Amino acid sequence: MPSLPNESDHQATCSLSLHSDLPYQPSSSIKRKVRRKKKNGAITANVVGTKYEIVRLVIEEMMFTKARDDDETANLIWIDCAVQHEKIAELRNYQRINHFPGMGEICRKDYLARNMTKMIKCQPHDYNFIPRTWIFPAEYTQFQTYIKELKKKRRQKTFIIKPANGAMGHGISLTRNGEKVQAQDHLIVQEYLEKPFLLESYKFDLRIYILVTSCDPLRIFLYNDGLVRMGTEKYHSPSESNLSQLYMHLTNYSVNKHNENFERDETENRGSKRSIKWFTEFLRANDYDISKFWNDISDLVVKTLIVAEPHVLHAYRMCRPGQHPTSESVCFEVLGFDIILDRKLKPWLLEINRAPSFGTDQKIDHDVKKGVLLNALKLLNIRASDKKKNLAKQKAEAQKRLYGQGSMKRLSPASSDWEKQRHTLERRKEELKERLAQVRKQISREEYENRHLGNYRRIYPPEDKLLLEKYEGLLATAFQTFLAGRAASLQREMNNPLKRMKEEDILDLLEQCELDDEKLSGKPTRPKEPRTLSSMPESTQTLKKLKNYSSHSSSNSSTDSSSDTEEEDEKERKEKKVSYDLEEHKYKSLERSSRIHWKPPLQAARPFSNSSSPSSSAPMRRSVSCPRSITALNTQSPTTDHRLFSSRISSTIPRPLSGSRTNSLNRSSSSNRVPQSNTSGSVYPSIQSRLDHLTKEQEEELTKQTLYALRDMRIRIPGKGVEEITRSHTDEPCGFKNRGKDTHFSEQMARRKSDADKSR
């Protein structure tokens, strides 16, 4: 702790003196620090925390700009050692750092043994890939009990003793006499695998490189290459005479490189260090099942990281509280799994390194490790625009908090049941929209990853649905095991059924919420059919498009139709316009009340037409509700009123499939758009084709309904009294027993209409 300056020192430094003992130096001889300006749009990387030159080489190859050593705002931060939680909490959303909090739960040997023991108790058949382990001194008594059981069975095993937090083979020893093992602190004792798979009579292990890009949700990638690290003395089964020969029993590179028998051969099929790519070809040449080998490796890695996921996710949420679910993870990690194979080619987990060595003593190290780092940085998708977008997003969120936008109102204790139901519905809609954004973000992320995998392959989440269900079950067990009694909100989130829903399911739930919202708002109940939602921004544009439909046939010339459309628009501006749904509701109410009292409207609203002008060629969403006009039926019943038919025909048209949705739930995809047609009656081809196939019986039924409706209406004709009009309408115009009466009624209606025109 530096000492503070004394008061006298402070005064001395603050006093000014005109006479200085320092010689005069001209301004030209004084060196000034020149700050280099950052290039706009450049991705910066802070690599002061690493000692490996291969990391800096990959940074340059990725065209990243090396940041200053004290720059804490770089896009990428690479550190060899573990990172404190406080540093992760201070990171901005556009930054990336190469360590996760909580990953030490599987990277320390004692923590790995403790967590694996808990999972073995819950899932013994799934977690059978780690040798039996005891943590000293806590489990010293259990170990001695196991030794006594072996004695009773007259069996003897070899045990390997390791420091709990050791590395590079330091402090490792072997023993066959378990009774002499002392109960020392920070040790683990593990059963020794006595029958390993051998290469040219040498024992070896595999260094598998794993990339974890996110813990929320968990995403794991396996690099298809790695290192085969061999011992430098031919292997023999452990005995009292060879227990001290570590070059035979240990495969650590840091141990065997000191042996004079260590071979530094540059060819891939010779030397004490080889590539996993070569080892795969070796297995294929010897008729081993390569697919099963890699599936077993992937299964081991995923199950191990499932053990770490509850700890990592909980620690990450503690470090990054309030982070939006759709934002990218600020952490990633490249892990080194040390795996050994037995003589049946079954993989066994030895340990996990959260800071694997990226030293390049040999050419094979350079080739493999450069590919690991280069492909990992490409998968991370670090962009120069992330910083600017993050700042803009922070400003927008600050404005929302300032003006109270987007925040849900809290219910008071005196709230009514209606308010509680409305509040619950709003919360449900927000939850669904948030989950929908996560699913769409995940889809876009997977599309990018599939294009930039390089030599990686994704092993979680897997493409196999059955395997995914199995892993999700293990993940749920892990959360219940390690977070029992704490992190209740995290456990509820993991058990949320929305986690396993796809985009289609969430969209269906959102549509149902929209319908429930309309019911609570007191809107009239409507059948479930495609129609625009007034609460969404696109519905008003849709109504404007519908108003521009021309009532004339599109068989006219383009110039005539455009001029007619302009004249009609001028008339529409003078008239009082209402939406089609309101118009339909009005005429339905008039039809119901026609027998009681009727007053003619001052000016009838013009019905919509199915034809459209050639100029209106803008695409229309498939989810837009169709106007219930029956212009297509003009050839069948030219004398009928379109408005009276509209409500009848809508009931005969079935509701489209779930593919046509409301505008608020549209997927913003080009495949959901249908261009308008310029032919008559083809704006809504589904309705047109439906009406074209009407049978003769249906036509007669529609005619009957129309005539009944006309009979119920009371028409005021100039020159005639109400009683005369009533008497003429109450008389049976036609009995529908033959077609002659229908013709007589049509002629009678035509004469009344001509009389009305003359009187005007």
mmCIF file with all atom_site columns, C-alpha atoms in Angstrom, residues 734-739 741-742:
data_model
loop_
_atom_site.group_PDB
_atom_site.id
_atom_site.type_symbol
_atom_site.label_atom_id
_atom_site.label_alt_id
_atom_site.label_comp_id
_atom_site.label_asym_id
_atom_site.label_entity_id
_atom_site.label_seq_id
_atom_site.pdbx_PDB_ins_code
_atom_site.Cartn_x
_atom_site.Cartn_y
_atom_site.Cartn_z
_atom_site.occupancy
_atom_site.B_iso_or_equiv
_atom_site.pdbx_formal_charge
_atom_site.auth_seq_id
_atom_site.auth_comp_id
_atom_site.auth_asym_id
_atom_site.auth_atom_id
_atom_site.pdbx_PDB_model_num
ATOM 1 C CA . CYS A 1 734 ? -92.856 -15.734 -54.813 1.00 0.00 ? 734 CYS A CA 1
ATOM 2 C CA . GLY A 1 735 ? -93.455 -19.127 -53.266 1.00 0.00 ? 735 GLY A CA 1
ATOM 3 C CA . PHE A 1 736 ? -90.210 -20.536 -54.598 1.00 0.00 ? 736 PHE A CA 1
ATOM 4 C CA . LYS A 1 737 ? -92.196 -23.384 -56.092 1.00 0.00 ? 737 LYS A CA 1
ATOM 5 C CA . ASN A 1 738 ? -91.139 -22.561 -59.610 1.00 0.00 ? 738 ASN A CA 1
ATOM 6 C CA . ARG A 1 739 ? -88.716 -20.263 -61.378 1.00 0.00 ? 739 ARG A CA 1
ATOM 7 C CA . LYS A 1 741 ? -92.416 -16.437 -59.791 1.00 0.00 ? 741 LYS A CA 1
ATOM 8 C CA . ASP A 1 742 ? -88.773 -15.485 -59.278 1.00 0.00 ? 742 ASP A CA 1
#
